[in-house]
């Protein structure tokens, strides 16, 4: 009897006029979003390779180790085809030098603000907004619609267990909506292979987990529609209630959680941090110049130049240490705010799904910190390399400051930048290696979100079961 009810539900869904339209729209959206994502990934890859090549050429044209600086680029990841996350919001490159702090700048949206107006439509967006609404559209009248047509009373005129009937409703709706959606998903994966996107075994594993958690979210909204249908007697009322609940879960709760966390945990603005660093750096430069003018440096004295260079490096280390303390304090404040925001936002299953998807694709809020930490380590390595080359070539920091007396007998500071006429040999220059998270470290954080979605599914199904047991069939 259970299989009979499931077949009947499947037939009713497939023969529904709205099924064909919904299926076509969802299929077109999924395929179009994946195709657009592939093109954007390929464009980002070309920009990354061209930028890296240009930096290498610029380095070979430099003539002074003291002023050597480079740029490191954030490498695009194939997972951004399906989960764009924050990949278009985060800067694409950072300057690497002993004087400048690491800071990712020039994001896609900052360079082309027009694309930030409507944002990027990816697979996760379609699941959260389109497929979840489609699930409610097909299940909001699963029970009360049968009561209004008189079918429900006729069915239960026979000895039909209510639990079996409700289970058949849920299973039939799930199979009728999920199985057809597997077609555009498979076609999307074939499109990725056909267009030559380099996917490793780890990427395929992440995609498998992503599809699994997407099915969990879809299942939740299917059961949510059934629950609302068992709590109301009229399908028009259940549709309005289900739509309001959908808006709350998908749009209101995630944003409310972030806004509440922003009001509870205050995080200083980046402009404040940079202003503090700039003020401290100016103070140290003033002290540095006072030390130089207060000493007797004879022009052309080699030991004097080395003392100046030593004082200059000591000052730079103090500025760098202060900058690290400021940024570490900022990062800790951001972590506390993010934890509270995600805790509140996870009251919505849609938020739990979105956070899990971004974690799997490494396009979450931690991606910026991962890259800046890796670039910071490379900056230290780059600075040590430059210092070693300076000592090897006999250069100092590249700037020589002396005290000279003009014709009127007044003393003044003279700055001389030492340069080599030939280009630098940078064959042994250390190269930046983009950070790559291990598969386990990417999947492990999603266990919590899987648990939240599974718990929500069980809770909604249990509530629908209890409500249907008390449902008035008349």
CSV table of C-alpha atoms in Angstrom, one decimal:
chain,number,residue,atom,x,y,z
A,1,UNK,CA,0.0,0.0,0.0
A,2,UNK,CA,2.9,2.3,0.7
A,3,UNK,CA,4.3,1.9,-2.7
A,4,UNK,CA,0.9,2.5,-4.2
A,5,UNK,CA,0.6,5.9,-2.4
A,6,UNK,CA,4.1,6.8,-3.5
A,7,UNK,CA,3.4,6.0,-7.1
A,8,UNK,CA,0.2,8.1,-6.9
A,9,UNK,CA,2.1,11.0,-5.5
A,10,UNK,CA,4.8,10.8,-8.1
A,11,UNK,CA,2.2,10.7,-10.9
A,12,UNK,CA,0.4,13.7,-9.5
A,13,UNK,CA,3.6,15.7,-9.3
A,14,UNK,CA,4.9,14.8,-12.8
A,15,UNK,CA,1.5,15.4,-14.4
A,16,UNK,CA,1.1,18.8,-12.7
A,17,UNK,CA,1.2,21.7,-15.2
A,18,UNK,CA,3.6,23.6,-12.9
A,19,UNK,CA,6.1,20.7,-12.8
A,20,UNK,CA,7.3,21.1,-16.4
A,21,UNK,CA,7.7,24.9,-16.1
A,22,UNK,CA,9.5,24.7,-12.8
A,23,UNK,CA,11.8,21.9,-14.0
A,24,UNK,CA,12.7,23.7,-17.2
A,25,UNK,CA,13.4,27.0,-15.4
A,26,UNK,CA,15.6,25.3,-12.7
A,27,UNK,CA,17.5,23.3,-15.3
A,28,UNK,CA,18.2,26.4,-17.4
A,29,UNK,CA,19.3,28.3,-14.3
A,30,UNK,CA,21.6,25.6,-13.1
A,31,UNK,CA,23.3,25.1,-16.5
A,32,UNK,CA,23.6,28.8,-17.2
A,33,UNK,CA,25.1,29.5,-13.8
A,34,UNK,CA,27.7,26.7,-14.2
A,35,UNK,CA,28.5,27.9,-17.7
A,36,UNK,CA,28.9,31.5,-16.5
A,37,UNK,CA,31.0,30.3,-13.5
A,38,UNK,CA,33.3,28.4,-15.8
A,39,UNK,CA,33.9,31.4,-18.1
A,40,UNK,CA,34.6,33.6,-15.0
A,41,UNK,CA,37.0,31.0,-13.7
A,42,UNK,CA,38.8,30.8,-17.0
A,43,UNK,CA,39.0,34.6,-17.2
A,44,UNK,CA,40.4,34.8,-13.6
A,45,UNK,CA,43.0,32.1,-14.5
A,46,UNK,CA,44.2,34.1,-17.5
A,47,UNK,CA,44.4,37.3,-15.4
A,48,UNK,CA,46.3,35.4,-12.7
A,49,UNK,CA,48.8,34.0,-15.1
A,50,UNK,CA,49.3,37.3,-16.9
A,51,UNK,CA,49.8,39.2,-13.7
A,52,UNK,CA,52.3,36.7,-12.4
A,53,UNK,CA,54.3,36.9,-15.6
A,54,UNK,CA,54.2,40.7,-15.5
A,55,UNK,CA,55.5,40.8,-11.9
A,56,UNK,CA,58.4,38.5,-12.9
A,57,UNK,CA,59.3,40.8,-15.8
A,58,UNK,CA,59.2,43.9,-13.5
A,59,UNK,CA,61.4,42.2,-11.0
A,60,UNK,CA,64.1,41.5,-13.6
A,61,UNK,CA,64.1,45.2,-14.6
A,62,UNK,CA,64.9,46.4,-11.0
A,63,UNK,CA,68.4,47.7,-10.3
A,64,UNK,CA,68.4,48.1,-6.6
A,65,UNK,CA,67.8,45.5,-3.9
A,66,UNK,CA,67.0,48.2,-1.4
A,67,UNK,CA,63.8,49.1,-3.2
A,68,UNK,CA,62.8,45.7,-4.4
A,69,UNK,CA,59.1,44.9,-4.1
A,70,UNK,CA,56.8,42.5,-5.7
A,71,UNK,CA,53.1,41.5,-5.9
A,72,UNK,CA,51.4,38.2,-5.1
A,73,UNK,CA,48.1,37.1,-6.6
A,74,UNK,CA,45.3,35.0,-5.2
A,75,UNK,CA,44.9,31.9,-7.3
A,76,UNK,CA,41.4,31.1,-8.6
A,77,UNK,CA,39.9,27.8,-7.5
A,78,UNK,CA,37.6,25.6,-9.6
A,79,UNK,CA,35.1,25.3,-6.8
A,80,UNK,CA,34.1,28.9,-7.3
A,81,UNK,CA,32.3,27.7,-10.4
A,82,UNK,CA,29.6,26.3,-8.1
A,83,UNK,CA,30.1,28.4,-4.9
A,84,UNK,CA,31.3,31.9,-5.6
A,85,UNK,CA,31.0,32.9,-2.0
A,86,UNK,CA,33.3,35.8,-1.2
A,87,UNK,CA,35.7,35.1,-4.1
A,88,UNK,CA,34.6,38.2,-6.0
A,89,UNK,CA,34.6,40.5,-2.9
A,90,UNK,CA,38.1,39.7,-1.6
A,91,UNK,CA,41.1,41.5,-3.2
A,92,UNK,CA,43.0,39.7,-5.9
A,93,UNK,CA,46.6,40.7,-5.1
A,94,UNK,CA,48.8,42.3,-2.4
A,95,UNK,CA,52.1,44.3,-2.5
A,96,UNK,CA,55.0,42.4,-0.9
A,97,UNK,CA,57.8,44.6,0.5
A,98,UNK,CA,59.6,45.3,3.7
A,99,UNK,CA,57.8,48.7,4.1
A,100,UNK,CA,54.2,47.8,3.2
A,101,UNK,CA,51.9,45.5,5.2
A,102,UNK,CA,50.1,42.7,3.4
A,103,UNK,CA,46.7,43.7,2.2
A,104,UNK,CA,44.5,42.1,-0.5
A,105,UNK,CA,43.2,44.8,-2.8
A,106,UNK,CA,41.4,45.3,-6.2
A,107,UNK,CA,38.5,42.8,-5.9
A,108,UNK,CA,36.4,42.0,-9.0
A,109,UNK,CA,33.5,44.0,-7.5
A,110,UNK,CA,35.7,47.0,-6.7
A,111,UNK,CA,37.1,47.1,-10.2
A,112,UNK,CA,33.7,46.6,-11.9
A,113,UNK,CA,31.1,47.8,-9.4
A,114,UNK,CA,28.3,47.1,-11.9
A,115,UNK,CA,28.6,43.4,-11.3
A,116,UNK,CA,28.1,43.9,-7.6
A,117,UNK,CA,24.6,45.3,-8.1
A,118,UNK,CA,22.9,42.0,-8.7
A,119,UNK,CA,25.7,39.8,-7.5
A,120,UNK,CA,26.7,36.4,-9.0
A,121,UNK,CA,24.1,33.7,-9.4
A,122,UNK,CA,25.7,30.3,-8.6
A,123,UNK,CA,24.5,26.8,-7.8
A,124,UNK,CA,24.2,27.6,-4.1
A,125,UNK,CA,22.1,30.7,-4.8
A,126,UNK,CA,19.8,28.6,-7.0
A,127,UNK,CA,19.4,25.9,-4.3
A,128,UNK,CA,18.8,28.4,-1.5
A,129,UNK,CA,16.3,30.7,-3.3
A,130,UNK,CA,14.8,28.9,-6.3
A,131,UNK,CA,14.8,25.2,-5.4
A,132,UNK,CA,13.7,25.8,-1.8
A,133,UNK,CA,10.8,27.9,-3.0
A,134,UNK,CA,9.9,25.3,-5.6
A,135,UNK,CA,9.8,22.6,-2.9
A,136,UNK,CA,7.3,24.7,-0.9
A,137,UNK,CA,5.3,25.4,-4.0
A,138,UNK,CA,4.7,21.7,-4.6
A,139,UNK,CA,4.0,20.6,-1.0
A,140,UNK,CA,2.1,23.5,0.7
A,141,UNK,CA,-1.2,21.8,-0.2
A,142,UNK,CA,-0.1,18.2,0.2
A,143,UNK,CA,-2.7,17.5,2.9
A,144,UNK,CA,-5.2,20.3,3.0
A,145,UNK,CA,-5.5,20.3,-0.7
A,146,UNK,CA,-6.6,16.7,-0.6
A,147,UNK,CA,-9.1,17.6,2.1
A,148,UNK,CA,-10.6,20.5,0.0
A,149,UNK,CA,-11.1,18.2,-3.0
A,150,UNK,CA,-12.7,15.5,-0.8
A,151,UNK,CA,-9.9,12.9,-1.7
A,152,UNK,CA,-8.6,12.8,1.9
A,153,UNK,CA,-11.9,11.7,3.4
A,154,UNK,CA,-12.4,9.1,0.7
A,155,UNK,CA,-8.9,7.6,1.2
A,156,UNK,CA,-9.4,7.2,5.0
A,157,UNK,CA,-12.8,5.7,4.6
A,158,UNK,CA,-10.6,2.6,4.2
A,159,UNK,CA,-8.3,1.1,6.8
A,160,UNK,CA,-5.3,3.3,5.9
A,161,UNK,CA,-2.8,4.1,8.6
A,162,UNK,CA,-2.2,7.8,8.9
A,163,UNK,CA,1.6,7.4,9.4
A,164,UNK,CA,1.9,5.4,6.2
A,165,UNK,CA,-0.1,7.9,4.3
A,166,UNK,CA,2.0,10.9,5.5
A,167,UNK,CA,5.2,8.9,4.8
A,168,UNK,CA,4.1,8.2,1.3
A,169,UNK,CA,3.3,11.9,0.8
A,170,UNK,CA,6.8,12.9,1.9
A,171,UNK,CA,8.6,10.2,0.0
A,172,UNK,CA,6.6,10.7,-3.2
A,173,UNK,CA,7.2,14.5,-3.1
A,174,UNK,CA,10.9,14.0,-2.5
A,175,UNK,CA,11.3,11.5,-5.3
A,176,UNK,CA,9.2,13.5,-7.7
A,177,UNK,CA,11.2,16.6,-7.2
A,178,UNK,CA,14.7,15.4,-6.5
A,179,UNK,CA,15.2,12.8,-9.1
A,180,UNK,CA,14.5,15.1,-12.1
A,181,UNK,CA,16.9,17.7,-10.7
A,182,UNK,CA,19.7,15.1,-11.0
A,183,UNK,CA,19.6,15.5,-14.7
A,184,UNK,CA,20.7,19.2,-14.9
A,185,UNK,CA,23.3,18.5,-12.1
A,186,UNK,CA,24.8,15.7,-14.1
A,187,UNK,CA,24.8,17.8,-17.3
A,188,UNK,CA,26.6,20.6,-15.3
A,189,UNK,CA,29.3,18.2,-14.3
A,190,UNK,CA,29.7,17.0,-17.8
A,191,UNK,CA,29.9,20.7,-18.9
A,192,UNK,CA,32.7,21.3,-16.4
A,193,UNK,CA,34.7,18.3,-17.9
A,194,UNK,CA,34.0,19.4,-21.5
A,195,UNK,CA,35.3,22.9,-20.9
A,196,UNK,CA,38.5,21.7,-19.3
A,197,UNK,CA,38.1,22.9,-15.8
A,198,UNK,CA,40.9,21.1,-13.8
A,199,UNK,CA,39.1,19.2,-11.0
A,200,UNK,CA,41.2,17.0,-8.7
A,201,UNK,CA,40.0,14.1,-6.6
A,202,UNK,CA,39.6,16.5,-3.7
A,203,UNK,CA,37.4,18.7,-5.8
A,204,UNK,CA,35.1,15.8,-6.7
A,205,UNK,CA,34.9,14.8,-3.1
A,206,UNK,CA,33.9,18.4,-2.2
A,207,UNK,CA,31.3,18.5,-5.0
A,208,UNK,CA,29.8,15.2,-3.7
A,209,UNK,CA,29.5,16.6,-0.2
A,210,UNK,CA,28.0,19.8,-1.7
A,211,UNK,CA,25.3,17.9,-3.6
A,212,UNK,CA,24.6,15.9,-0.4
A,213,UNK,CA,24.0,18.9,1.8
A,214,UNK,CA,22.0,20.6,-1.0
A,215,UNK,CA,19.7,17.6,-0.9
A,216,UNK,CA,19.3,18.0,2.8
A,217,UNK,CA,18.2,21.6,2.5
A,218,UNK,CA,15.8,20.7,-0.3
A,219,UNK,CA,14.4,17.9,1.9
A,220,UNK,CA,13.9,20.3,4.7
A,221,UNK,CA,11.7,22.7,2.6
A,222,UNK,CA,9.7,19.7,1.2
A,223,UNK,CA,8.9,18.6,4.7
A,224,UNK,CA,8.3,22.2,5.8
A,225,UNK,CA,5.6,22.5,3.1
A,226,UNK,CA,4.0,19.3,4.3
A,227,UNK,CA,4.1,20.5,7.9
A,228,UNK,CA,2.4,23.8,7.1
A,229,UNK,CA,-0.2,21.8,5.1
A,230,UNK,CA,-1.0,19.7,8.1
A,231,UNK,CA,-1.4,22.7,10.4
A,232,UNK,CA,-4.0,24.5,8.2
A,233,UNK,CA,-7.3,23.6,6.6
A,234,UNK,CA,-7.1,25.8,3.6
A,235,UNK,CA,-4.4,25.7,0.9
A,236,UNK,CA,-4.5,29.4,0.3
A,237,UNK,CA,-3.7,30.1,4.0
A,238,UNK,CA,-0.9,27.4,4.0
A,239,UNK,CA,0.7,29.0,1.0
A,240,UNK,CA,0.9,32.4,2.6
A,241,UNK,CA,2.2,30.9,5.9
A,242,UNK,CA,4.8,28.8,4.0
A,243,UNK,CA,5.9,31.8,2.0
A,244,UNK,CA,6.4,33.9,5.2
A,245,UNK,CA,8.4,31.1,6.8
A,246,UNK,CA,10.5,30.8,3.7
A,247,UNK,CA,11.3,34.5,3.7
A,248,UNK,CA,12.2,34.3,7.4
A,249,UNK,CA,14.5,31.4,7.0
A,250,UNK,CA,16.2,32.5,3.7
A,251,UNK,CA,16.3,36.3,4.0
A,252,UNK,CA,15.6,37.6,7.5
A,253,UNK,CA,17.2,35.3,10.0
A,254,UNK,CA,20.7,35.3,8.3
A,255,UNK,CA,20.8,39.1,8.0
A,256,UNK,CA,19.4,39.6,11.5
A,257,UNK,CA,22.0,37.3,13.0
A,258,UNK,CA,24.8,39.2,11.4
A,259,UNK,CA,23.4,42.6,12.3
A,260,UNK,CA,22.9,41.5,15.9
A,261,UNK,CA,26.5,40.3,16.2
A,262,UNK,CA,27.7,43.5,14.7
A,263,UNK,CA,25.9,45.5,17.4
A,264,UNK,CA,27.1,43.2,20.2
A,265,UNK,CA,30.7,42.7,19.3
A,266,UNK,CA,32.4,45.9,18.0
A,267,UNK,CA,35.2,45.5,15.5
A,268,UNK,CA,37.4,48.5,14.7
A,269,UNK,CA,37.4,49.7,11.1
A,270,UNK,CA,40.4,49.0,8.9
A,271,UNK,CA,40.8,52.7,8.4
A,272,UNK,CA,41.3,53.1,12.2
A,273,UNK,CA,44.0,50.4,12.2
A,274,UNK,CA,45.8,52.0,9.3
A,275,UNK,CA,45.6,55.4,10.9
A,276,UNK,CA,47.2,54.1,14.1
A,277,UNK,CA,49.9,52.4,12.2
A,278,UNK,CA,50.6,55.5,10.1
A,279,UNK,CA,50.8,57.7,13.3
A,280,UNK,CA,53.2,55.2,14.9
A,281,UNK,CA,55.3,55.0,11.8
A,282,UNK,CA,55.5,58.8,11.6
A,283,UNK,CA,56.6,59.0,15.2
A,284,UNK,CA,59.3,56.4,14.6
A,285,UNK,CA,60.5,58.2,11.5
A,286,UNK,CA,60.8,61.4,13.5
A,287,UNK,CA,62.8,59.6,16.2
A,288,UNK,CA,65.0,58.0,13.5
A,289,UNK,CA,65.8,61.3,11.8
A,290,UNK,CA,66.6,62.9,15.2
A,291,UNK,CA,69.0,60.1,15.9
A,292,UNK,CA,70.8,60.7,12.6
A,293,UNK,CA,71.0,64.4,13.0
A,294,UNK,CA,72.2,64.1,16.5
A,295,UNK,CA,75.2,62.0,15.5
A,296,UNK,CA,78.4,63.1,13.8
A,297,UNK,CA,78.3,61.3,10.4
A,298,UNK,CA,81.1,62.3,8.2
A,299,UNK,CA,80.3,62.2,4.4
A,300,UNK,CA,81.7,59.1,2.7
A,301,UNK,CA,82.4,57.3,6.0
A,302,UNK,CA,81.5,53.6,5.3
A,303,UNK,CA,80.9,52.8,9.0
A,304,UNK,CA,78.5,55.7,9.3
A,305,UNK,CA,76.4,54.3,6.4
A,306,UNK,CA,76.3,51.0,8.1
A,307,UNK,CA,75.1,52.6,11.4
A,308,UNK,CA,72.4,54.4,9.5
A,309,UNK,CA,71.3,51.2,7.9
A,310,UNK,CA,71.2,49.4,11.2
A,311,UNK,CA,69.1,52.2,12.8
A,312,UNK,CA,66.8,52.1,9.8
A,313,UNK,CA,66.3,48.3,10.0
A,314,UNK,CA,65.6,48.6,13.7
A,315,UNK,CA,63.0,51.2,13.1
A,316,UNK,CA,61.3,49.0,10.5
A,317,UNK,CA,61.2,46.1,12.8
A,318,UNK,CA,59.5,48.1,15.5
A,319,UNK,CA,56.9,49.4,13.0
A,320,UNK,CA,56.3,45.9,11.7
A,321,UNK,CA,55.9,44.5,15.3
A,322,UNK,CA,53.4,47.2,16.1
A,323,UNK,CA,51.5,46.5,12.9
A,324,UNK,CA,51.3,42.8,13.7
A,325,UNK,CA,49.9,43.6,17.1
A,326,UNK,CA,47.2,45.8,15.6
A,327,UNK,CA,46.2,43.3,13.0
A,328,UNK,CA,46.2,40.4,15.4
A,329,UNK,CA,43.9,42.4,17.7
A,330,UNK,CA,41.7,43.2,14.7
A,331,UNK,CA,41.6,39.6,13.6
A,332,UNK,CA,40.6,38.3,17.1
A,333,UNK,CA,37.8,40.9,17.2
A,334,UNK,CA,36.6,39.7,13.8
A,335,UNK,CA,36.7,36.1,14.9
A,336,UNK,CA,34.6,36.8,18.0
A,337,UNK,CA,32.1,38.7,15.9
A,338,UNK,CA,31.9,36.0,13.2
A,339,UNK,CA,31.4,33.2,15.7
A,340,UNK,CA,28.5,35.0,17.2
A,341,UNK,CA,27.0,36.0,13.8
A,342,UNK,CA,27.2,32.4,12.5
A,343,UNK,CA,25.8,31.0,15.8
A,344,UNK,CA,22.7,33.3,15.4
A,345,UNK,CA,22.4,32.8,11.6
A,346,UNK,CA,22.5,29.0,12.0
A,347,UNK,CA,19.0,29.2,13.5
A,348,UNK,CA,18.1,29.2,9.8
A,349,UNK,CA,18.8,25.9,7.9
A,350,UNK,CA,19.5,28.1,4.8
A,351,UNK,CA,22.3,29.8,6.6
A,352,UNK,CA,23.8,26.5,7.8
A,353,UNK,CA,23.7,25.3,4.2
A,354,UNK,CA,25.3,28.5,2.8
A,355,UNK,CA,28.1,28.5,5.4
A,356,UNK,CA,28.8,24.8,4.8
A,357,UNK,CA,28.9,25.4,1.0
A,358,UNK,CA,31.4,28.3,1.3
A,359,UNK,CA,33.6,26.3,3.7
A,360,UNK,CA,33.7,23.4,1.2
A,361,UNK,CA,34.7,25.7,-1.6
A,362,UNK,CA,37.1,27.8,0.5
A,363,UNK,CA,35.3,30.9,-0.5
A,364,UNK,CA,34.2,31.8,3.1
A,365,UNK,CA,35.3,34.6,5.3
A,366,UNK,CA,38.4,32.7,6.4
A,367,UNK,CA,39.8,32.6,2.9
A,368,UNK,CA,41.0,36.2,3.1
A,369,UNK,CA,42.7,35.5,6.4
A,370,UNK,CA,44.3,32.3,5.0
A,371,UNK,CA,45.8,34.2,2.0
A,372,UNK,CA,46.9,37.2,4.0
A,373,UNK,CA,48.6,34.9,6.5
A,374,UNK,CA,50.4,33.0,3.7
A,375,UNK,CA,51.4,36.2,2.1
A,376,UNK,CA,52.6,37.5,5.4
A,377,UNK,CA,54.9,34.5,5.8
A,378,UNK,CA,56.1,35.0,2.2
A,379,UNK,CA,56.7,38.6,3.0
A,380,UNK,CA,59.1,37.6,5.8
A,381,UNK,CA,60.8,35.2,3.5
A,382,UNK,CA,61.1,37.8,0.8
A,383,UNK,CA,62.5,40.4,3.2
A,384,UNK,CA,65.1,38.0,4.4
A,385,UNK,CA,66.1,37.1,0.9
A,386,UNK,CA,66.4,40.8,-0.1
A,387,UNK,CA,68.5,41.6,3.0
A,388,UNK,CA,70.8,38.7,2.3
A,389,UNK,CA,71.3,40.0,-1.3
A,390,UNK,CA,71.9,43.5,0.0
A,391,UNK,CA,74.7,42.3,2.2
A,392,UNK,CA,76.1,40.1,-0.5
A,393,UNK,CA,76.2,42.9,-3.1
A,394,UNK,CA,77.4,45.5,-0.6
A,395,UNK,CA,74.2,47.6,-0.7
A,396,UNK,CA,72.6,49.0,2.4
A,397,UNK,CA,68.9,49.7,2.5
A,398,UNK,CA,69.3,51.6,-0.7
A,399,UNK,CA,69.1,55.1,0.9
A,400,UNK,CA,72.1,57.0,2.3
A,401,UNK,CA,71.4,59.9,4.6
A,402,UNK,CA,74.3,62.3,5.3
A,403,UNK,CA,74.7,65.8,6.9
A,404,UNK,CA,76.2,68.3,4.5
A,405,UNK,CA,77.0,72.0,4.9
A,406,UNK,CA,76.1,74.5,2.2
A,407,UNK,CA,77.8,77.8,1.2
A,408,UNK,CA,76.0,79.7,3.9
A,409,UNK,CA,77.2,77.4,6.6
A,410,UNK,CA,73.8,75.7,7.2
A,411,UNK,CA,73.6,72.0,7.7
A,412,UNK,CA,71.1,69.9,5.8
A,413,UNK,CA,70.3,66.2,5.2
A,414,UNK,CA,71.4,64.7,1.9
A,415,UNK,CA,69.6,61.6,0.6
A,416,UNK,CA,71.4,59.4,-1.9
A,417,UNK,CA,69.7,56.3,-3.4
A,418,UNK,CA,72.3,53.7,-4.4
A,419,UNK,CA,71.4,51.7,-7.6
A,420,UNK,CA,73.1,49.2,-9.8
A,421,UNK,CA,73.1,49.9,-13.5
A,422,UNK,CA,72.5,46.2,-14.4
A,423,UNK,CA,69.3,44.3,-13.7
A,424,UNK,CA,69.0,42.0,-10.7
A,425,UNK,CA,69.5,38.3,-10.8
A,426,UNK,CA,66.4,36.9,-9.3
A,427,UNK,CA,66.5,33.3,-10.4
A,428,UNK,CA,66.7,32.0,-6.8
A,429,UNK,CA,64.0,34.4,-5.6
A,430,UNK,CA,61.5,32.5,-3.4
A,431,UNK,CA,58.1,32.2,-5.1
A,432,UNK,CA,54.8,32.5,-3.4
A,433,UNK,CA,52.8,29.3,-3.0
A,434,UNK,CA,49.0,29.7,-2.7
A,435,UNK,CA,47.6,28.1,0.5
A,436,UNK,CA,45.7,24.9,-0.1
A,437,UNK,CA,43.6,23.5,2.7
A,438,UNK,CA,43.6,19.8,3.2
A,439,UNK,CA,40.4,17.9,2.3
A,440,UNK,CA,39.7,16.9,5.9
A,441,UNK,CA,40.1,20.5,7.1
A,442,UNK,CA,37.5,21.7,4.5
A,443,UNK,CA,35.0,19.0,5.2
A,444,UNK,CA,35.3,18.7,9.0
A,445,UNK,CA,33.7,22.1,9.8
A,446,UNK,CA,30.6,21.2,7.7
A,447,UNK,CA,29.8,18.3,10.1
A,448,UNK,CA,28.1,20.8,12.4
A,449,UNK,CA,26.0,22.2,9.5
A,450,UNK,CA,25.1,18.6,8.4
A,451,UNK,CA,24.0,17.9,12.0
A,452,UNK,CA,21.9,21.1,12.1
A,453,UNK,CA,20.1,20.3,8.8
A,454,UNK,CA,19.5,16.7,9.8
A,455,UNK,CA,18.1,17.8,13.2
A,456,UNK,CA,15.8,20.3,11.5
A,457,UNK,CA,14.6,17.7,9.1
A,458,UNK,CA,13.8,15.3,11.9
A,459,UNK,CA,12.1,18.0,13.9
A,460,UNK,CA,9.9,19.2,11.0
A,461,UNK,CA,8.9,15.6,10.1
A,462,UNK,CA,8.1,14.8,13.7
A,463,UNK,CA,6.0,17.9,14.0
A,464,UNK,CA,4.2,17.1,10.7
A,465,UNK,CA,3.6,13.5,11.9
A,466,UNK,CA,2.1,14.7,15.2
A,467,UNK,CA,-0.1,17.3,13.5
A,468,UNK,CA,-1.4,14.9,10.9
A,469,UNK,CA,-2.4,12.4,13.6
A,470,UNK,CA,-4.7,15.1,15.0
A,471,UNK,CA,-5.8,16.4,11.7
A,472,UNK,CA,-9.5,16.7,11.1
A,473,UNK,CA,-10.3,14.9,7.9
A,474,UNK,CA,-13.7,16.5,7.4
